[in-house]
Tab-separated table of C-alpha atoms and ligand atoms in Angstrom:
chain	number	residue	atom	x	y	z
A	30	MET	CA	-8.236	0.266	-13.325
A	31	SER	CA	-5.252	0.840	-11.046
A	32	VAL	CA	-4.712	-1.762	-8.321
A	33	ALA	CA	-3.062	-1.578	-4.901
A	34	VAL	CA	-2.512	-4.533	-2.582
A	35	ILE	CA	-2.647	-4.398	1.215
A	36	ILE	CA	-0.866	-7.177	3.093
A	37	PRO	CA	-1.601	-7.346	6.828
A	38	ALA	CA	1.561	-8.903	8.292
A	39	ALA	CA	1.599	-7.535	11.829
A	40	GLY	CA	0.210	-10.580	13.622
A	41	SER	CA	2.066	-12.566	16.235
A	42	GLY	CA	0.973	-16.014	15.037
A	43	SER	CA	-0.185	-17.258	18.426
A	44	ARG	CA	-1.693	-20.469	17.033
A	45	PHE	CA	1.504	-21.197	15.112
A	46	GLY	CA	3.747	-20.513	18.091
A	47	GLY	CA	7.543	-20.270	18.018
A	48	GLU	CA	10.043	-17.456	18.368
A	49	ILE	CA	9.411	-15.552	15.141
A	50	PRO	CA	5.961	-14.742	13.705
A	51	LYS	CA	4.885	-17.279	11.066
A	52	GLN	CA	4.934	-14.740	8.165
A	53	PHE	CA	8.742	-14.567	8.556
A	54	ARG	CA	9.245	-18.346	8.662
A	55	LEU	CA	11.012	-19.796	5.636
A	56	LEU	CA	9.157	-21.636	2.875
A	57	GLY	CA	11.373	-23.010	0.128
A	58	GLY	CA	14.213	-20.958	1.644
A	59	LYS	CA	12.434	-17.565	1.634
A	60	PRO	CA	10.286	-15.809	4.238
A	61	ILE	CA	6.610	-16.464	3.477
A	62	LEU	CA	5.882	-12.710	3.403
A	63	GLN	CA	8.605	-12.193	0.794
A	64	LEU	CA	7.118	-14.922	-1.425
A	65	VAL	CA	3.732	-13.231	-1.240
A	66	VAL	CA	5.118	-9.735	-1.952
A	67	GLU	CA	7.143	-11.046	-4.927
A	68	ARG	CA	4.126	-12.818	-6.391
A	69	PHE	CA	2.093	-9.592	-6.336
A	70	LEU	CA	5.040	-7.532	-7.635
A	71	ALA	CA	5.216	-9.795	-10.678
A	72	HIS	CA	1.573	-9.032	-11.527
A	73	GLU	CA	1.432	-6.304	-14.169
A	74	ARG	CA	-1.671	-4.572	-12.795
A	75	VAL	CA	-0.365	-4.052	-9.249
A	76	SER	CA	1.018	-0.530	-8.936
A	77	ARG	CA	1.642	-0.482	-5.194
A	78	ILE	CA	1.859	-2.878	-2.247
A	79	VAL	CA	1.443	-1.680	1.332
A	80	VAL	CA	2.568	-4.122	4.016
A	81	ALA	CA	1.506	-3.624	7.641
A	82	VAL	CA	4.174	-4.960	10.010
A	83	ALA	CA	4.916	-4.666	13.717
A	84	GLU	CA	5.914	-1.090	14.495
A	85	MET	CA	9.459	-2.030	15.540
A	86	LEU	CA	10.112	-3.452	12.050
A	87	VAL	CA	9.070	-0.422	9.990
A	88	ASP	CA	12.397	1.413	10.215
A	89	GLU	CA	14.518	-1.529	9.137
A	90	ALA	CA	12.227	-2.506	6.228
A	91	LYS	CA	13.415	-1.614	2.726
A	92	GLN	CA	10.920	0.883	1.259
A	93	THR	CA	10.751	1.044	-2.546
A	94	ASP	CA	8.584	2.815	-5.117
A	95	ARG	CA	6.183	-0.082	-5.262
A	96	VAL	CA	6.477	-1.619	-1.783
A	97	LYS	CA	5.754	0.424	1.315
A	98	PHE	CA	5.864	-0.767	4.934
A	99	VAL	CA	3.684	0.826	7.610
A	100	ALA	CA	2.996	0.055	11.260
A	101	GLY	CA	0.135	-2.382	11.825
A	102	GLY	CA	-2.259	-2.314	14.731
A	103	ALA	CA	-3.509	-4.496	17.563
A	104	THR	CA	-6.041	-6.272	15.305
A	105	ARG	CA	-5.966	-7.422	11.691
A	106	GLN	CA	-8.697	-4.906	10.921
A	107	GLN	CA	-6.607	-2.079	12.397
A	108	SER	CA	-3.561	-3.218	10.411
A	109	VAL	CA	-5.608	-3.106	7.194
A	110	THR	CA	-6.989	0.318	8.142
A	111	ASN	CA	-3.472	1.672	8.746
A	112	ALA	CA	-2.262	0.309	5.406
A	113	LEU	CA	-5.245	1.718	3.528
A	114	ALA	CA	-4.160	5.235	4.503
A	115	SER	CA	-1.025	4.719	2.367
A	116	VAL	CA	-2.399	3.125	-0.810
A	117	GLY	CA	-2.721	6.488	-2.562
A	118	ASP	CA	-5.033	7.236	-5.437
A	119	VAL	CA	-6.078	3.833	-6.807
A	120	GLU	CA	-9.386	2.454	-8.022
A	121	LEU	CA	-9.181	-1.111	-6.718
A	122	VAL	CA	-7.662	-2.444	-3.496
A	123	ALA	CA	-6.939	-6.092	-2.709
A	124	VAL	CA	-6.389	-7.264	0.867
A	125	HIS	CA	-4.341	-10.449	1.190
A	126	ASP	CA	-3.119	-12.378	4.228
A	127	ALA	CA	0.686	-12.507	4.442
A	128	VAL	CA	0.443	-16.231	5.092
A	129	ARG	CA	-1.410	-17.432	1.969
A	130	PRO	CA	1.507	-18.023	-0.417
A	131	PHE	CA	-0.443	-20.099	-2.963
A	132	PHE	CA	-2.988	-17.653	-4.401
A	133	THR	CA	-3.199	-17.808	-8.207
A	134	TYR	CA	-3.327	-15.035	-10.805
A	135	GLY	CA	-6.385	-16.749	-12.271
A	136	THR	CA	-8.359	-16.231	-9.071
A	137	PHE	CA	-6.890	-12.755	-8.492
A	138	ASP	CA	-7.845	-11.598	-12.006
A	139	ALA	CA	-11.372	-12.972	-11.580
A	140	LEU	CA	-11.674	-11.126	-8.260
A	141	LEU	CA	-10.428	-7.829	-9.716
A	142	ALA	CA	-12.956	-8.115	-12.545
A	143	ALA	CA	-15.788	-8.904	-10.122
A	144	ALA	CA	-14.811	-6.027	-7.810
A	145	ALA	CA	-14.639	-3.588	-10.730
A	146	GLU	CA	-18.110	-4.634	-11.835
A	147	HIS	CA	-19.925	-5.186	-8.534
A	148	GLY	CA	-17.830	-3.330	-5.939
A	149	ALA	CA	-16.518	-6.189	-3.800
A	150	ALA	CA	-15.494	-9.828	-4.268
A	151	PHE	CA	-13.795	-12.594	-2.303
A	152	PRO	CA	-12.642	-16.161	-3.012
A	153	GLY	CA	-14.835	-18.736	-1.306
A	154	VAL	CA	-14.481	-22.491	-1.037
A	155	PRO	CA	-17.301	-24.859	-0.119
A	156	VAL	CA	-16.919	-26.297	3.371
A	157	THR	CA	-16.605	-30.056	3.638
A	158	ASP	CA	-17.339	-30.429	7.351
A	159	THR	CA	-20.790	-29.764	8.732
A	160	ILE	CA	-20.610	-26.472	10.679
A	161	HIS	CA	-22.651	-26.062	13.872
A	162	LEU	CA	-23.245	-22.826	15.726
A	163	VAL	CA	-22.475	-23.703	19.362
A	164	ARG	CA	-23.073	-21.880	22.632
A	165	ASP	CA	-22.373	-23.242	26.137
A	166	ASP	CA	-21.297	-26.592	24.629
A	167	ARG	CA	-24.609	-27.009	22.851
A	168	ILE	CA	-25.684	-26.772	19.239
A	169	VAL	CA	-27.867	-23.739	18.690
A	170	GLN	CA	-28.142	-23.962	14.931
A	171	THR	CA	-26.896	-26.005	11.990
A	172	PRO	CA	-26.686	-23.914	8.822
A	173	ASP	CA	-27.377	-25.727	5.578
A	174	ARG	CA	-23.925	-26.869	4.451
A	175	PRO	CA	-24.354	-26.142	0.709
A	176	ALA	CA	-25.054	-22.519	1.626
A	177	LEU	CA	-21.705	-22.129	3.435
A	178	VAL	CA	-18.375	-21.033	1.986
A	179	ALA	CA	-15.062	-20.482	3.737
A	180	ALA	CA	-13.633	-17.032	2.969
A	181	GLN	CA	-10.095	-16.709	1.633
A	182	THR	CA	-8.058	-13.767	0.365
A	183	PRO	CA	-7.245	-11.806	-1.796
A	184	GLN	CA	-10.460	-9.902	-1.189
A	185	CYS	CA	-10.937	-7.114	-3.720
A	186	PHE	CA	-12.843	-3.841	-3.464
A	187	ARG	CA	-13.401	-0.561	-5.157
A	188	ALA	CA	-11.243	1.668	-2.966
A	189	ALA	CA	-14.171	3.906	-1.991
A	190	ILE	CA	-16.104	0.911	-0.638
A	191	LEU	CA	-13.207	-0.384	1.449
A	192	ARG	CA	-12.670	3.113	2.876
A	193	ASP	CA	-16.369	3.416	3.657
A	194	VAL	CA	-16.697	0.139	5.536
A	195	LEU	CA	-13.454	0.446	7.487
A	196	THR	CA	-14.459	3.918	8.614
A	197	ARG	CA	-17.901	2.731	9.687
A	198	ALA	CA	-16.531	-0.356	11.451
A	199	ALA	CA	-13.691	1.492	13.206
A	200	GLY	CA	-12.746	-0.195	16.468
A	201	ASP	CA	-14.285	-3.554	15.552
A	202	ASP	CA	-12.222	-6.697	15.120
A	203	ALA	CA	-13.543	-8.293	11.938
A	204	THR	CA	-11.519	-11.156	10.473
A	205	ASP	CA	-12.301	-10.151	6.905
A	206	GLU	CA	-13.425	-7.126	4.928
A	207	ALA	CA	-15.877	-8.970	2.670
A	208	GLY	CA	-18.092	-9.559	5.689
A	209	LEU	CA	-17.826	-5.900	6.665
A	210	ALA	CA	-18.789	-4.765	3.184
A	211	ALA	CA	-21.854	-7.014	3.274
A	212	ARG	CA	-22.732	-5.818	6.765
A	213	PHE	CA	-22.877	-2.237	5.522
A	214	GLY	CA	-25.089	-3.063	2.578
A	215	HIS	CA	-22.629	-3.404	-0.282
A	216	GLU	CA	-22.974	-6.171	-2.833
A	217	VAL	CA	-20.216	-8.726	-2.269
A	218	ARG	CA	-19.654	-11.406	-4.897
A	219	VAL	CA	-18.114	-14.786	-4.177
A	220	VAL	CA	-15.656	-16.110	-6.779
A	221	PRO	CA	-14.517	-19.755	-6.680
A	222	GLY	CA	-11.469	-20.034	-4.422
A	223	ASP	CA	-8.958	-22.834	-4.389
A	224	PRO	CA	-8.284	-25.185	-1.464
A	225	THR	CA	-4.535	-24.897	-2.118
A	226	ASN	CA	-4.773	-21.194	-1.188
A	227	PHE	CA	-4.931	-22.148	2.483
A	228	LYS	CA	-3.772	-19.899	5.308
A	229	ILE	CA	-0.671	-21.053	7.156
A	230	THR	CA	-2.083	-21.075	10.663
A	231	ARG	CA	-0.362	-23.939	12.501
A	232	PRO	CA	3.012	-25.700	12.061
A	233	GLU	CA	1.421	-28.589	10.161
A	234	ASP	CA	0.226	-26.073	7.532
A	235	LEU	CA	3.819	-24.981	6.904
A	236	ALA	CA	4.888	-28.622	6.626
A	237	MET	CA	2.167	-29.159	4.013
A	238	ALA	CA	3.236	-25.997	2.153
A	239	GLU	CA	6.831	-27.310	2.003
A	240	ARG	CA	5.583	-30.631	0.595
A	241	MET	CA	3.546	-28.775	-2.041
A	242	LEU	CA	6.637	-26.831	-3.146
A	243	GLU	CA	8.682	-30.025	-3.380
A	244	GLU	CA	6.034	-31.698	-5.529
A	245	ALA	CA	5.553	-28.667	-7.799
B	301	CTP	N1	-2.499	-9.610	11.223
B	301	CTP	C1	-2.107	-8.254	11.267
B	301	CTP	N2	-2.256	-7.538	12.421
B	301	CTP	C2	-2.782	-8.102	13.528
B	301	CTP	C3	-3.194	-9.470	13.503
B	301	CTP	C4	-3.048	-10.191	12.328
B	301	CTP	O1	-1.615	-7.725	10.259
B	301	CTP	N3	-2.882	-7.368	14.634
B	301	CTP	C5	-2.279	-10.386	9.989
B	301	CTP	C6	-1.399	-11.611	10.201
B	301	CTP	O2	-0.016	-11.229	10.231
B	301	CTP	C7	-1.771	-12.477	9.028
B	301	CTP	C8	-3.219	-12.103	8.730
B	301	CTP	O3	-3.486	-10.917	9.492
B	301	CTP	O4	-1.004	-12.184	7.864
B	301	CTP	C9	-4.174	-13.232	9.058
B	301	CTP	O5	-4.224	-13.412	10.462
B	301	CTP	P1	-3.926	-14.769	11.249
B	301	CTP	O6	-3.714	-15.900	10.339
B	301	CTP	O7	-4.953	-14.868	12.326
B	301	CTP	O8	-2.475	-14.427	11.876
B	301	CTP	P2	-2.122	-14.096	13.382
B	301	CTP	O9	-3.143	-13.182	13.957
B	301	CTP	O10	-0.706	-13.632	13.390
B	301	CTP	O11	-2.197	-15.545	14.065
B	301	CTP	P3	-3.026	-15.982	15.370
B	301	CTP	O12	-4.454	-15.549	15.130
B	301	CTP	O13	-2.840	-17.458	15.446
B	301	CTP	O14	-2.388	-15.233	16.521
B	302	MG	MG1	-5.210	-13.800	14.142
């Protein structure tokens, strides 16, 4: 089945801070977004990559047959929705954060297979901290830890399912599409993720990513 990849890269990186958004910071001498795009380009099943970036960057981006840049939106969900309009006629779509440079082909292939079979799949890692639901500085609920997983990307979908849920959730601000797919009644499979596929969120995450490259 044909595969397209959507990379939302239009965020401002407010938790990371600094002058330039974190997805353009260098890791091993290259912008993080470029590392991610190159890793998907090297995968034989990926026919097209659509990257959502800040509108002012679209004109200066280098469009190619396989890599297209479109304007993102005010939320991650809107950026993914904008990119989805340009994936073309594909059967499977993966959505991957621009700032997770360490995803593996092993996980990606497992996710594509699970999405082809069941409709939707995401990489999940067990949480190690106890997670409390808190309101007004008080614990309201403590979910059973073994039942919790932290959601990573790439999240993979049959294209029709991703289109369906993004249309139905238009205007919302969901942080991932797997949750949306589940919300609208689709079966969503969890595939084992990998703790090294962390999201670069704060400066210390980039420092750790640099150390991982040096040790590799
Ligand atoms: N993203 C996007 N469009 C937005 C917001 C986020 O394409 N309007 C992208 C980010 O560029 C990133 C991914 O969604 O690749 C995951 O989001 P996150 O890590 O939260 O990045 P930011 O939103 O940029 O960071 P912060 O939440 O700290 O501001
Ligand atoms: Mg964000």
